[in-house]
Amino acid sequence: MSLRTASAPRATTGPSAKAPLRKTRKKLNVPAGVAGFLWLAVVILPIYYVVITSFKDQQGFFASNPFLPAEKPTLANYQLVLENDFFRYLANSLIVTAGAVLPAVLISFMAAYAIVRGSGRLLTGVSRLFLLGLAIPLQATIIPIYWGITKLYLYDSLLALILPGIAFAVPVSVLILANFLRDVPNELFESMRLDGCSDWSMMWRLAFPLIRPAIVTIAIYNALNVWNSFLFPLILTQSAENRVLPLSLWAFQGEFTINTPAILAAVVLSALPLVFVYVVGRRQLVAGLTAGFSK
Amino acid sequence: MSAPTLTRTRKPGVKSIDGTRASLAWLTVPALVFFVAFAIIPLGGVIVLSFMHWDGIGEISWAGFTNWASVLSDPLTGGSLWTTVKVILISCAIQIPISLLLGVFTAGFQRYRAVLSVLFFVPILLSSAAVALTFTALLDPNFGLSGAIPIEALKQDWLGNPDLALAVVVFVLSWQHIPFHVLVYQGGVRQIPQSLYEAASIDGANVVQQFFTITVPQLKYTFITSTTLMVVGTLTYFDLIFVLTGGGPGHATTVLPLFMYLEGFRANDMGGASVLGVILAVFGLGLALLIQRLGGKNRQASQLEGA
């Protein structure tokens, strides 16, 4: 869990980068290869099934072999999902994710800076408190959170999802950002202090740029959690107006009932934003997924 | 997830510059406000509410120990705990070996492995609701998998048979979460010094021997991290099971967090649900501590001696 470990390029496609070092292990391992392709089948078959089925009409779905592509591909299912307010749900998910992750990362960075650069019993206590949040499944608190949100008159609003989203992102963000800040050489801070810099300006002008990769990483990690969150939207929102994407899938299942191709079209559409991110910035996304968990 | 690291080291000399380092504490205030308001206070609140009667809408009134008595005497409580334990144990038994092997596999730098890795990680991109709907369709006895492959054994009511439903839940959970743990193991494997393998092959150790004498022992801490996340994570998986089976058939797949939700938001017994919340929090904390303890305390000890 250090700067080096988490920012080390997870170079799955970097054949040139480390290849010379690894030459000694280049012998082809046949059983491993076979097992690898078997696992590929386990992963891909369900996804393949979802994609081809989403292009079938009802009749084709009932009549054809489930694993063969549609004879007459149709976009009607996609049209149905898009007409059922898909873009509203997408926008809600984007608002909640951005609204929770940006503040969470900023305030976690400030807290991590104080914990690493400061000292004293107060700060030790604060960091212990954050650690507690890591060890306890915070889902256990849904009932009091539901109570609090209704008391704040926030029930069935996007803010009801954003506020706990920020809180739940704090512990892990502080922990990981603190680990990265610790690797910034003390001499850099010393010299800036001699130049008369305050902690506030050192925090933003020195520490922030230096650990920016870590900040991006932890932002991605949190964004994925919030984006895919289901339990909080389920208990804290009600109306279709404030529905987020994962919850909309569940609602589509109720609305479309036996129209499986339409449900699966909704599944495909809901996955597209992240698939797009994966295609564009796979390395960043993958690094964000483990966010320094690999040691 | 390595708990003790947050307060571990203090940069030497920091204090000597000036005596006011504690003044930085105000920088933690914004984070603290959110965390205390929406995590710490609710954590206390769940204990308080476990002694209250509340239907979720009306007035809250004192209940004493009646919630605890009724929840603890409800056979479904023990049943959901047992289901949770079963899901944790079976899914760890499936996920750990597969994640380890695939982690080693994808850590290799062969081109075909790099291409396969890209595809292996696709399940991570899907939300639990999406995964649940995918498998609901795929396991449909008429129009799913069994319609394509004419094998009698596949024509099962996968989600309607209590024993099968639990197996399906564990399989789908594993399908969804193995990629993440593969990533964790992949990161671990790539940090094992190459010199260890070079030394071993000079000594004449084959690939299998190297795997068991170098790779596996070197991955001890990766194993602890991954398993902690796996166990604590399984304790919080609610959405996938909720959409896939709703806890059924009967209560065959009702895990503790799902039971808590059903008790609170379906049966409108927030007091009883809070009792389950307390049990869930204690259970999770206990498991996390247990794994850390089993893994040995001295996580900072070098694994690289002689490397």
PDB file of N, CA and C in Angstrom, chain A residues 1 12 15 22 25 32 36 42-43 49-50 62 65-67 114-115 117-119 127 131 139-141 143-147 167-168 171 182 190 193 199 228 230-231 253 271 274 278 286 289 293 295, chain B residues 1 3 5-7 9-11 14 17 21-22 24 34-35 38 42 46 56 60 105 109 111 114 118 120-121 124-125 127 133-134 137-138 143-144 148 175 180 183 186 191 194 222 225 236 238 260 277:
ATOM      1  N   MET A   1       0.832  -1.202   0.000  1.00  0.00           N
ATOM      2  CA  MET A   1       0.000   0.000   0.000  1.00  0.00           C
ATOM      3  C   MET A   1       0.859   1.241   0.000  1.00  0.00           C
ATOM      4  N   THR A  12      -1.261  -4.558 -18.488  1.00  0.00           N
ATOM      5  CA  THR A  12      -1.698  -5.798 -19.107  1.00  0.00           C
ATOM      6  C   THR A  12      -1.397  -5.819 -20.595  1.00  0.00           C
ATOM      7  N   PRO A  15       3.476  -5.031 -23.612  1.00  0.00           N
ATOM      8  CA  PRO A  15       4.387  -6.132 -23.868  1.00  0.00           C
ATOM      9  C   PRO A  15       5.842  -5.679 -23.891  1.00  0.00           C
ATOM     10  N   ARG A  22      11.179 -10.522 -18.250  1.00  0.00           N
ATOM     11  CA  ARG A  22      10.395 -11.729 -18.012  1.00  0.00           C
ATOM     12  C   ARG A  22      10.746 -12.854 -18.969  1.00  0.00           C
ATOM     13  N   ARG A  25      10.541 -16.679 -18.262  1.00  0.00           N
ATOM     14  CA  ARG A  25       9.324 -17.463 -18.023  1.00  0.00           C
ATOM     15  C   ARG A  25       8.493 -17.582 -19.274  1.00  0.00           C
ATOM     16  N   ALA A  32      -2.482 -24.031 -18.497  1.00  0.00           N
ATOM     17  CA  ALA A  32      -2.925 -22.699 -18.071  1.00  0.00           C
ATOM     18  C   ALA A  32      -3.695 -22.013 -19.190  1.00  0.00           C
ATOM     19  N   GLY A  36      -7.498 -20.821 -19.085  1.00  0.00           N
ATOM     20  CA  GLY A  36      -7.787 -19.417 -19.353  1.00  0.00           C
ATOM     21  C   GLY A  36      -8.926 -19.261 -20.331  1.00  0.00           C
ATOM     22  N   VAL A  42     -16.840 -18.871 -19.583  1.00  0.00           N
ATOM     23  CA  VAL A  42     -17.734 -18.632 -18.451  1.00  0.00           C
ATOM     24  C   VAL A  42     -18.097 -17.147 -18.365  1.00  0.00           C
ATOM     25  N   VAL A  43     -17.120 -16.291 -18.649  1.00  0.00           N
ATOM     26  CA  VAL A  43     -17.360 -14.852 -18.535  1.00  0.00           C
ATOM     27  C   VAL A  43     -18.188 -14.338 -19.709  1.00  0.00           C
ATOM     28  N   TYR A  49     -25.127 -13.794 -24.525  1.00  0.00           N
ATOM     29  CA  TYR A  49     -26.564 -14.093 -24.489  1.00  0.00           C
ATOM     30  C   TYR A  49     -27.383 -12.817 -24.303  1.00  0.00           C
ATOM     31  N   VAL A  50     -26.933 -11.970 -23.405  1.00  0.00           N
ATOM     32  CA  VAL A  50     -27.653 -10.715 -23.146  1.00  0.00           C
ATOM     33  C   VAL A  50     -27.695  -9.854 -24.406  1.00  0.00           C
ATOM     34  N   PHE A  62     -39.112 -16.289 -28.236  1.00  0.00           N
ATOM     35  CA  PHE A  62     -39.779 -17.528 -27.830  1.00  0.00           C
ATOM     36  C   PHE A  62     -39.462 -18.684 -28.758  1.00  0.00           C
ATOM     37  N   ASN A  65     -33.438 -20.527 -31.091  1.00  0.00           N
ATOM     38  CA  ASN A  65     -32.442 -21.041 -30.169  1.00  0.00           C
ATOM     39  C   ASN A  65     -31.849 -19.854 -29.397  1.00  0.00           C
ATOM     40  N   PRO A  66     -31.857 -19.936 -28.052  1.00  0.00           N
ATOM     41  CA  PRO A  66     -31.425 -18.774 -27.264  1.00  0.00           C
ATOM     42  C   PRO A  66     -29.992 -18.335 -27.535  1.00  0.00           C
ATOM     43  N   PHE A  67     -29.168 -19.251 -28.039  1.00  0.00           N
ATOM     44  CA  PHE A  67     -27.772 -18.875 -28.212  1.00  0.00           C
ATOM     45  C   PHE A  67     -27.411 -18.509 -29.647  1.00  0.00           C
ATOM     46  N   ALA A 114      -4.039  16.507   6.874  1.00  0.00           N
ATOM     47  CA  ALA A 114      -3.905  16.850   8.291  1.00  0.00           C
ATOM     48  C   ALA A 114      -3.375  15.667   9.087  1.00  0.00           C
ATOM     49  N   ILE A 115      -3.860  14.471   8.783  1.00  0.00           N
ATOM     50  CA  ILE A 115      -3.460  13.290   9.545  1.00  0.00           C
ATOM     51  C   ILE A 115      -1.984  12.971   9.319  1.00  0.00           C
ATOM     52  N   ARG A 117       0.450  15.164   7.980  1.00  0.00           N
ATOM     53  CA  ARG A 117       1.375  16.264   8.253  1.00  0.00           C
ATOM     54  C   ARG A 117       1.257  16.789   9.684  1.00  0.00           C
ATOM     55  N   GLY A 118       0.139  16.551  10.305  1.00  0.00           N
ATOM     56  CA  GLY A 118      -0.044  17.063  11.656  1.00  0.00           C
ATOM     57  C   GLY A 118       0.283  16.013  12.698  1.00  0.00           C
ATOM     58  N   SER A 119       0.054  16.358  13.944  1.00  0.00           N
ATOM     59  CA  SER A 119       0.246  15.370  15.005  1.00  0.00           C
ATOM     60  C   SER A 119      -0.627  15.769  16.184  1.00  0.00           C
ATOM     61  N   SER A 127      -8.251   9.751  13.114  1.00  0.00           N
ATOM     62  CA  SER A 127      -7.907   8.685  12.166  1.00  0.00           C
ATOM     63  C   SER A 127      -8.404   7.330  12.651  1.00  0.00           C
ATOM     64  N   LEU A 131     -10.929   4.583  10.714  1.00  0.00           N
ATOM     65  CA  LEU A 131     -10.626   3.158  10.584  1.00  0.00           C
ATOM     66  C   LEU A 131     -11.804   2.296  11.006  1.00  0.00           C
ATOM     67  N   GLN A 139     -23.688  -0.778   5.840  1.00  0.00           N
ATOM     68  CA  GLN A 139     -25.061  -1.074   5.447  1.00  0.00           C
ATOM     69  C   GLN A 139     -25.945  -1.333   6.664  1.00  0.00           C
ATOM     70  N   ALA A 140     -25.291  -1.696   7.774  1.00  0.00           N
ATOM     71  CA  ALA A 140     -26.052  -1.961   8.990  1.00  0.00           C
ATOM     72  C   ALA A 140     -26.791  -0.711   9.474  1.00  0.00           C
ATOM     73  N   THR A 141     -26.407   0.457   8.947  1.00  0.00           N
ATOM     74  CA  THR A 141     -26.995   1.698   9.444  1.00  0.00           C
ATOM     75  C   THR A 141     -28.176   2.191   8.609  1.00  0.00           C
ATOM     76  N   ILE A 143     -31.357   1.775   8.626  1.00  0.00           N
ATOM     77  CA  ILE A 143     -32.598   2.213   9.287  1.00  0.00           C
ATOM     78  C   ILE A 143     -32.438   3.620   9.869  1.00  0.00           C
ATOM     79  N   PRO A 144     -31.383   3.881  10.683  1.00  0.00           N
ATOM     80  CA  PRO A 144     -31.213   5.255  11.172  1.00  0.00           C
ATOM     81  C   PRO A 144     -31.007   6.259  10.032  1.00  0.00           C
ATOM     82  N   ILE A 145     -30.346   5.861   8.964  1.00  0.00           N
ATOM     83  CA  ILE A 145     -30.152   6.801   7.862  1.00  0.00           C
ATOM     84  C   ILE A 145     -31.500   7.127   7.216  1.00  0.00           C
ATOM     85  N   TYR A 146     -32.323   6.123   7.073  1.00  0.00           N
ATOM     86  CA  TYR A 146     -33.669   6.363   6.547  1.00  0.00           C
ATOM     87  C   TYR A 146     -34.419   7.331   7.461  1.00  0.00           C
ATOM     88  N   TRP A 147     -34.297   7.113   8.771  1.00  0.00           N
ATOM     89  CA  TRP A 147     -34.955   8.000   9.739  1.00  0.00           C
ATOM     90  C   TRP A 147     -34.436   9.433   9.584  1.00  0.00           C
ATOM     91  N   ALA A 167     -20.369  10.412   2.865  1.00  0.00           N
ATOM     92  CA  ALA A 167     -19.910   9.894   4.158  1.00  0.00           C
ATOM     93  C   ALA A 167     -19.279   8.509   4.015  1.00  0.00           C
ATOM     94  N   PHE A 168     -19.907   7.650   3.202  1.00  0.00           N
ATOM     95  CA  PHE A 168     -19.399   6.288   3.088  1.00  0.00           C
ATOM     96  C   PHE A 168     -18.108   6.206   2.286  1.00  0.00           C
ATOM     97  N   PRO A 171     -13.997   7.074   4.679  1.00  0.00           N
ATOM     98  CA  PRO A 171     -12.961   6.287   5.368  1.00  0.00           C
ATOM     99  C   PRO A 171     -11.916   5.710   4.426  1.00  0.00           C
ATOM    100  N   ARG A 182       2.062  10.019   2.633  1.00  0.00           N
ATOM    101  CA  ARG A 182       3.195   9.661   3.469  1.00  0.00           C
ATOM    102  C   ARG A 182       4.459   9.464   2.633  1.00  0.00           C
ATOM    103  N   GLU A 190       9.571  20.944   3.842  1.00  0.00           N
ATOM    104  CA  GLU A 190      10.491  21.793   4.603  1.00  0.00           C
ATOM    105  C   GLU A 190      10.907  23.004   3.785  1.00  0.00           C
ATOM    106  N   ARG A 193       8.217  25.433   3.367  1.00  0.00           N
ATOM    107  CA  ARG A 193       7.942  26.157   4.607  1.00  0.00           C
ATOM    108  C   ARG A 193       8.963  27.262   4.810  1.00  0.00           C
ATOM    109  N   ASP A 199       0.431  25.949   5.484  1.00  0.00           N
ATOM    110  CA  ASP A 199      -0.015  24.576   5.243  1.00  0.00           C
ATOM    111  C   ASP A 199      -1.081  24.542   4.160  1.00  0.00           C
ATOM    112  N   ASN A 228     -22.945   2.125  -8.959  1.00  0.00           N
ATOM    113  CA  ASN A 228     -23.621   0.824  -8.904  1.00  0.00           C
ATOM    114  C   ASN A 228     -24.459   0.627  -7.653  1.00  0.00           C
ATOM    115  N   PHE A 230     -27.250   0.321  -4.996  1.00  0.00           N
ATOM    116  CA  PHE A 230     -28.646  -0.098  -5.173  1.00  0.00           C
ATOM    117  C   PHE A 230     -29.461   0.073  -3.900  1.00  0.00           C
ATOM    118  N   LEU A 231     -28.850  -0.283  -2.766  1.00  0.00           N
ATOM    119  CA  LEU A 231     -29.588  -0.306  -1.510  1.00  0.00           C
ATOM    120  C   LEU A 231     -30.082   1.083  -1.098  1.00  0.00           C
ATOM    121  N   GLN A 253     -37.799  -4.457 -14.833  1.00  0.00           N
ATOM    122  CA  GLN A 253     -38.174  -5.858 -14.676  1.00  0.00           C
ATOM    123  C   GLN A 253     -39.639  -5.969 -14.254  1.00  0.00           C
ATOM    124  N   ALA A 271     -25.144  -0.650 -18.971  1.00  0.00           N
ATOM    125  CA  ALA A 271     -23.721  -0.976 -18.872  1.00  0.00           C
ATOM    126  C   ALA A 271     -22.869  -0.127 -19.811  1.00  0.00           C
ATOM    127  N   LEU A 274     -20.151   2.602 -18.549  1.00  0.00           N
ATOM    128  CA  LEU A 274     -18.907   2.079 -17.978  1.00  0.00           C
ATOM    129  C   LEU A 274     -18.084   1.327 -19.012  1.00  0.00           C
ATOM    130  N   TYR A 278     -14.313   2.049 -19.866  1.00  0.00           N
ATOM    131  CA  TYR A 278     -13.342   0.949 -19.886  1.00  0.00           C
ATOM    132  C   TYR A 278     -12.545   0.969 -21.189  1.00  0.00           C
ATOM    133  N   VAL A 286      -8.972   0.288 -14.163  1.00  0.00           N
ATOM    134  CA  VAL A 286      -8.543  -0.925 -13.467  1.00  0.00           C
ATOM    135  C   VAL A 286      -7.739  -0.567 -12.221  1.00  0.00           C
ATOM    136  N   LEU A 289     -10.097   0.463  -9.606  1.00  0.00           N
ATOM    137  CA  LEU A 289     -10.867  -0.628  -9.025  1.00  0.00           C
ATOM    138  C   LEU A 289     -10.218  -1.168  -7.767  1.00  0.00           C
ATOM    139  N   PHE A 293      -5.502  -1.544  -3.032  1.00  0.00           N
ATOM    140  CA  PHE A 293      -5.763  -2.707  -2.185  1.00  0.00           C
ATOM    141  C   PHE A 293      -4.712  -3.790  -2.391  1.00  0.00           C
ATOM    142  N   LYS A 295      -1.311  -5.318  -2.356  1.00  0.00           N
ATOM    143  CA  LYS A 295      -0.055  -5.047  -1.669  1.00  0.00           C
ATOM    144  C   LYS A 295       0.992  -6.008  -2.180  1.00  0.00           C
TER     145      LYS A 295
ATOM    146  N   MET B   1      -6.957  -1.640   3.240  1.00  0.00           N
ATOM    147  CA  MET B   1      -7.704  -2.399   4.235  1.00  0.00           C
ATOM    148  C   MET B   1      -6.793  -2.803   5.386  1.00  0.00           C
ATOM    149  N   ALA B   3      -5.513  -2.260   8.483  1.00  0.00           N
ATOM    150  CA  ALA B   3      -6.028  -1.348   9.479  1.00  0.00           C
ATOM    151  C   ALA B   3      -4.988  -0.479  10.179  1.00  0.00           C
ATOM    152  N   THR B   5      -2.305   0.948   9.499  1.00  0.00           N
ATOM    153  CA  THR B   5      -1.355   1.822   8.820  1.00  0.00           C
ATOM    154  C   THR B   5      -1.662   3.298   8.957  1.00  0.00           C
ATOM    155  N   LEU B   6      -2.901   3.640   9.254  1.00  0.00           N
ATOM    156  CA  LEU B   6      -3.250   5.060   9.209  1.00  0.00           C
ATOM    157  C   LEU B   6      -2.484   5.870  10.240  1.00  0.00           C
ATOM    158  N   THR B   7      -2.246   5.290  11.379  1.00  0.00           N
ATOM    159  CA  THR B   7      -1.559   6.044  12.416  1.00  0.00           C
ATOM    160  C   THR B   7      -0.124   5.569  12.582  1.00  0.00           C
ATOM    161  N   THR B   9       3.190   5.697  10.950  1.00  0.00           N
ATOM    162  CA  THR B   9       4.431   6.450  11.016  1.00  0.00           C
ATOM    163  C   THR B   9       4.170   7.944  11.083  1.00  0.00           C
ATOM    164  N   ARG B  10       4.977   8.588  11.811  1.00  0.00           N
ATOM    165  CA  ARG B  10       4.968  10.034  11.862  1.00  0.00           C
ATOM    166  C   ARG B  10       6.299  10.454  11.291  1.00  0.00           C
ATOM    167  N   LYS B  11       6.291  11.367  10.379  1.00  0.00           N
ATOM    168  CA  LYS B  11       7.570  11.791   9.807  1.00  0.00           C
ATOM    169  C   LYS B  11       8.434  12.399  10.900  1.00  0.00           C
ATOM    170  N   VAL B  14       8.873  16.442  11.992  1.00  0.00           N
ATOM    171  CA  VAL B  14       7.757  17.297  11.639  1.00  0.00           C
ATOM    172  C   VAL B  14       7.407  18.228  12.792  1.00  0.00           C
ATOM    173  N   ILE B  17       9.583  21.617  13.702  1.00  0.00           N
ATOM    174  CA  ILE B  17       9.522  22.864  12.939  1.00  0.00           C
ATOM    175  C   ILE B  17       8.771  23.926  13.731  1.00  0.00           C
ATOM    176  N   ARG B  21       1.463  21.846  15.219  1.00  0.00           N
ATOM    177  CA  ARG B  21       1.016  20.876  14.225  1.00  0.00           C
ATOM    178  C   ARG B  21      -0.428  20.421  14.460  1.00  0.00           C
ATOM    179  N   ALA B  22      -0.831  20.429  15.709  1.00  0.00           N
ATOM    180  CA  ALA B  22      -2.195  20.001  16.009  1.00  0.00           C
ATOM    181  C   ALA B  22      -3.216  20.960  15.402  1.00  0.00           C
ATOM    182  N   LEU B  24      -3.541  21.716  12.526  1.00  0.00           N
ATOM    183  CA  LEU B  24      -4.028  21.207  11.247  1.00  0.00           C
ATOM    184  C   LEU B  24      -5.357  20.465  11.406  1.00  0.00           C
ATOM    185  N   PHE B  34     -19.419  14.981   7.762  1.00  0.00           N
ATOM    186  CA  PHE B  34     -20.188  14.015   6.961  1.00  0.00           C
ATOM    187  C   PHE B  34     -20.137  12.624   7.573  1.00  0.00           C
ATOM    188  N   PHE B  35     -18.923  12.238   7.970  1.00  0.00           N
ATOM    189  CA  PHE B  35     -18.756  10.875   8.450  1.00  0.00           C
ATOM    190  C   PHE B  35     -19.517  10.656   9.752  1.00  0.00           C
ATOM    191  N   PHE B  38     -23.488  10.851   8.990  1.00  0.00           N
ATOM    192  CA  PHE B  38     -24.135   9.799   8.213  1.00  0.00           C
ATOM    193  C   PHE B  38     -23.542   8.407   8.417  1.00  0.00           C
ATOM    194  N   PRO B  42     -25.571   7.315  12.880  1.00  0.00           N
ATOM    195  CA  PRO B  42     -26.451   6.185  12.551  1.00  0.00           C
ATOM    196  C   PRO B  42     -26.017   4.874  13.206  1.00  0.00           C
ATOM    197  N   VAL B  46     -28.605   2.894  15.357  1.00  0.00           N
ATOM    198  CA  VAL B  46     -29.131   1.550  15.126  1.00  0.00           C
ATOM    199  C   VAL B  46     -29.256   0.804  16.452  1.00  0.00           C
ATOM    200  N   GLY B  56     -41.784   2.928  10.790  1.00  0.00           N
ATOM    201  CA  GLY B  56     -41.190   3.610   9.644  1.00  0.00           C
ATOM    202  C   GLY B  56     -41.881   4.906   9.294  1.00  0.00           C
ATOM    203  N   ILE B  60     -42.221   7.003  17.283  1.00  0.00           N
ATOM    204  CA  ILE B  60     -41.279   6.030  17.830  1.00  0.00           C
ATOM    205  C   ILE B  60     -41.561   5.899  19.321  1.00  0.00           C
ATOM    206  N   PHE B 105      -2.201 -16.217 -13.699  1.00  0.00           N
ATOM    207  CA  PHE B 105      -2.331 -16.326 -15.152  1.00  0.00           C
ATOM    208  C   PHE B 105      -2.251 -14.947 -15.815  1.00  0.00           C
ATOM    209  N   PHE B 109       3.069 -11.985 -18.919  1.00  0.00           N
ATOM    210  CA  PHE B 109       3.110 -10.904 -19.895  1.00  0.00           C
ATOM    211  C   PHE B 109       2.925 -11.378 -21.331  1.00  0.00           C
ATOM    212  N   ARG B 111       1.184 -12.155 -24.758  1.00  0.00           N
ATOM    213  CA  ARG B 111       0.187 -11.292 -25.401  1.00  0.00           C
ATOM    214  C   ARG B 111      -1.227 -11.857 -25.255  1.00  0.00           C
ATOM    215  N   ALA B 114      -2.746 -11.045 -22.023  1.00  0.00           N
ATOM    216  CA  ALA B 114      -3.137  -9.635 -21.909  1.00  0.00           C
ATOM    217  C   ALA B 114      -4.499  -9.419 -22.547  1.00  0.00           C
ATOM    218  N   VAL B 118      -8.286  -8.407 -20.565  1.00  0.00           N
ATOM    219  CA  VAL B 118      -9.199  -7.307 -20.895  1.00  0.00           C
ATOM    220  C   VAL B 118     -10.644  -7.801 -20.831  1.00  0.00           C
ATOM    221  N   PHE B 120     -11.661 -10.642 -19.234  1.00  0.00           N
ATOM    222  CA  PHE B 120     -11.976 -11.192 -17.908  1.00  0.00           C
ATOM    223  C   PHE B 120     -12.612 -10.156 -16.993  1.00  0.00           C
ATOM    224  N   PHE B 121     -12.223  -8.898 -17.160  1.00  0.00           N
ATOM    225  CA  PHE B 121     -12.647  -7.893 -16.183  1.00  0.00           C
ATOM    226  C   PHE B 121     -13.992  -7.259 -16.517  1.00  0.00           C
ATOM    227  N   ILE B 124     -16.972  -6.734 -13.984  1.00  0.00           N
ATOM    228  CA  ILE B 124     -16.864  -5.657 -12.998  1.00  0.00           C
ATOM    229  C   ILE B 124     -17.686  -4.447 -13.437  1.00  0.00           C
ATOM    230  N   LEU B 125     -17.852  -4.292 -14.755  1.00  0.00           N
ATOM    231  CA  LEU B 125     -18.507  -3.083 -15.263  1.00  0.00           C
ATOM    232  C   LEU B 125     -20.017  -3.125 -15.055  1.00  0.00           C
ATOM    233  N   SER B 127     -23.554  -3.512 -13.019  1.00  0.00           N
ATOM    234  CA  SER B 127     -24.091  -3.358 -11.671  1.00  0.00           C
ATOM    235  C   SER B 127     -24.699  -4.687 -11.227  1.00  0.00           C
ATOM    236  N   LEU B 133     -30.295  -9.615 -13.422  1.00  0.00           N
ATOM    237  CA  LEU B 133     -31.254  -9.759 -14.518  1.00  0.00           C
ATOM    238  C   LEU B 133     -30.693 -10.648 -15.626  1.00  0.00           C
ATOM    239  N   THR B 134     -29.386 -10.528 -15.862  1.00  0.00           N
ATOM    240  CA  THR B 134     -28.743 -11.384 -16.850  1.00  0.00           C
ATOM    241  C   THR B 134     -28.964 -12.856 -16.518  1.00  0.00           C
ATOM    242  N   ALA B 137     -32.567 -14.244 -16.692  1.00  0.00           N
ATOM    243  CA  ALA B 137     -32.956 -14.610 -18.053  1.00  0.00           C
ATOM    244  C   ALA B 137     -32.253 -15.886 -18.490  1.00  0.00           C
ATOM    245  N   LEU B 138     -30.969 -15.952 -18.185  1.00  0.00           N
ATOM    246  CA  LEU B 138     -30.163 -17.085 -18.639  1.00  0.00           C
ATOM    247  C   LEU B 138     -30.619 -18.393 -18.011  1.00  0.00           C
ATOM    248  N   PHE B 143     -36.495 -20.524 -21.742  1.00  0.00           N
ATOM    249  CA  PHE B 143     -35.915 -19.712 -22.801  1.00  0.00           C
ATOM    250  C   PHE B 143     -34.452 -19.373 -22.569  1.00  0.00           C
ATOM    251  N   GLY B 144     -33.853 -19.937 -21.519  1.00  0.00           N
ATOM    252  CA  GLY B 144     -32.465 -19.622 -21.227  1.00  0.00           C
ATOM    253  C   GLY B 144     -31.525 -20.671 -21.769  1.00  0.00           C
ATOM    254  N   ALA B 148     -31.020 -23.860 -25.293  1.00  0.00           N
ATOM    255  CA  ALA B 148     -29.994 -23.896 -26.328  1.00  0.00           C
ATOM    256  C   ALA B 148     -29.266 -25.220 -26.345  1.00  0.00           C
ATOM    257  N   TRP B 175     -19.184 -15.217 -10.016  1.00  0.00           N
ATOM    258  CA  TRP B 175     -19.008 -14.720 -11.382  1.00  0.00           C
ATOM    259  C   TRP B 175     -18.778 -13.215 -11.385  1.00  0.00           C
ATOM    260  N   PHE B 180     -12.587  -8.880  -9.673  1.00  0.00           N
ATOM    261  CA  PHE B 180     -11.952  -7.927  -8.760  1.00  0.00           C
ATOM    262  C   PHE B 180     -10.802  -8.585  -8.007  1.00  0.00           C
ATOM    263  N   LEU B 183      -7.743  -9.153  -9.986  1.00  0.00           N
ATOM    264  CA  LEU B 183      -6.940  -7.925 -10.052  1.00  0.00           C
ATOM    265  C   LEU B 183      -6.036  -7.790  -8.838  1.00  0.00           C
ATOM    266  N   GLN B 186      -3.371 -10.357  -9.123  1.00  0.00           N
ATOM    267  CA  GLN B 186      -2.464  -9.998 -10.210  1.00  0.00           C
ATOM    268  C   GLN B 186      -1.450  -8.970  -9.721  1.00  0.00           C
ATOM    269  N   GLN B 191       4.418  -8.172  -7.911  1.00  0.00           N
ATOM    270  CA  GLN B 191       5.403  -7.585  -7.003  1.00  0.00           C
ATOM    271  C   GLN B 191       6.380  -8.614  -6.448  1.00  0.00           C
ATOM    272  N   GLN B 194      11.503 -11.063  -9.310  1.00  0.00           N
ATOM    273  CA  GLN B 194      11.833 -12.037 -10.330  1.00  0.00           C
ATOM    274  C   GLN B 194      13.025 -12.894  -9.916  1.00  0.00           C
ATOM    275  N   THR B 222      -1.510 -10.551   0.257  1.00  0.00           N
ATOM    276  CA  THR B 222      -2.530 -10.371  -0.773  1.00  0.00           C
ATOM    277  C   THR B 222      -3.741 -11.224  -0.427  1.00  0.00           C
ATOM    278  N   THR B 225      -5.715  -9.573   2.418  1.00  0.00           N
ATOM    279  CA  THR B 225      -6.480  -8.430   1.918  1.00  0.00           C
ATOM    280  C   THR B 225      -7.687  -8.899   1.123  1.00  0.00           C
ATOM    281  N   THR B 236     -22.290  -7.766   2.879  1.00  0.00           N
ATOM    282  CA  THR B 236     -23.070  -6.594   2.497  1.00  0.00           C
ATOM    283  C   THR B 236     -23.801  -6.799   1.173  1.00  0.00           C
ATOM    284  N   PHE B 238     -26.398  -7.382  -1.042  1.00  0.00           N
ATOM    285  CA  PHE B 238     -27.817  -7.377  -0.812  1.00  0.00           C
ATOM    286  C   PHE B 238     -28.515  -7.299  -2.155  1.00  0.00           C
ATOM    287  N   MET B 260     -32.699  -8.078   7.063  1.00  0.00           N
ATOM    288  CA  MET B 260     -32.841  -6.781   7.721  1.00  0.00           C
ATOM    289  C   MET B 260     -33.728  -5.858   6.880  1.00  0.00           C
ATOM    290  N   GLY B 277     -29.559  -5.132  12.306  1.00  0.00           N
ATOM    291  CA  GLY B 277     -28.464  -4.248  11.921  1.00  0.00           C
ATOM    292  C   GLY B 277     -27.313  -4.327  12.910  1.00  0.00           C
TER     293      GLY B 277
END
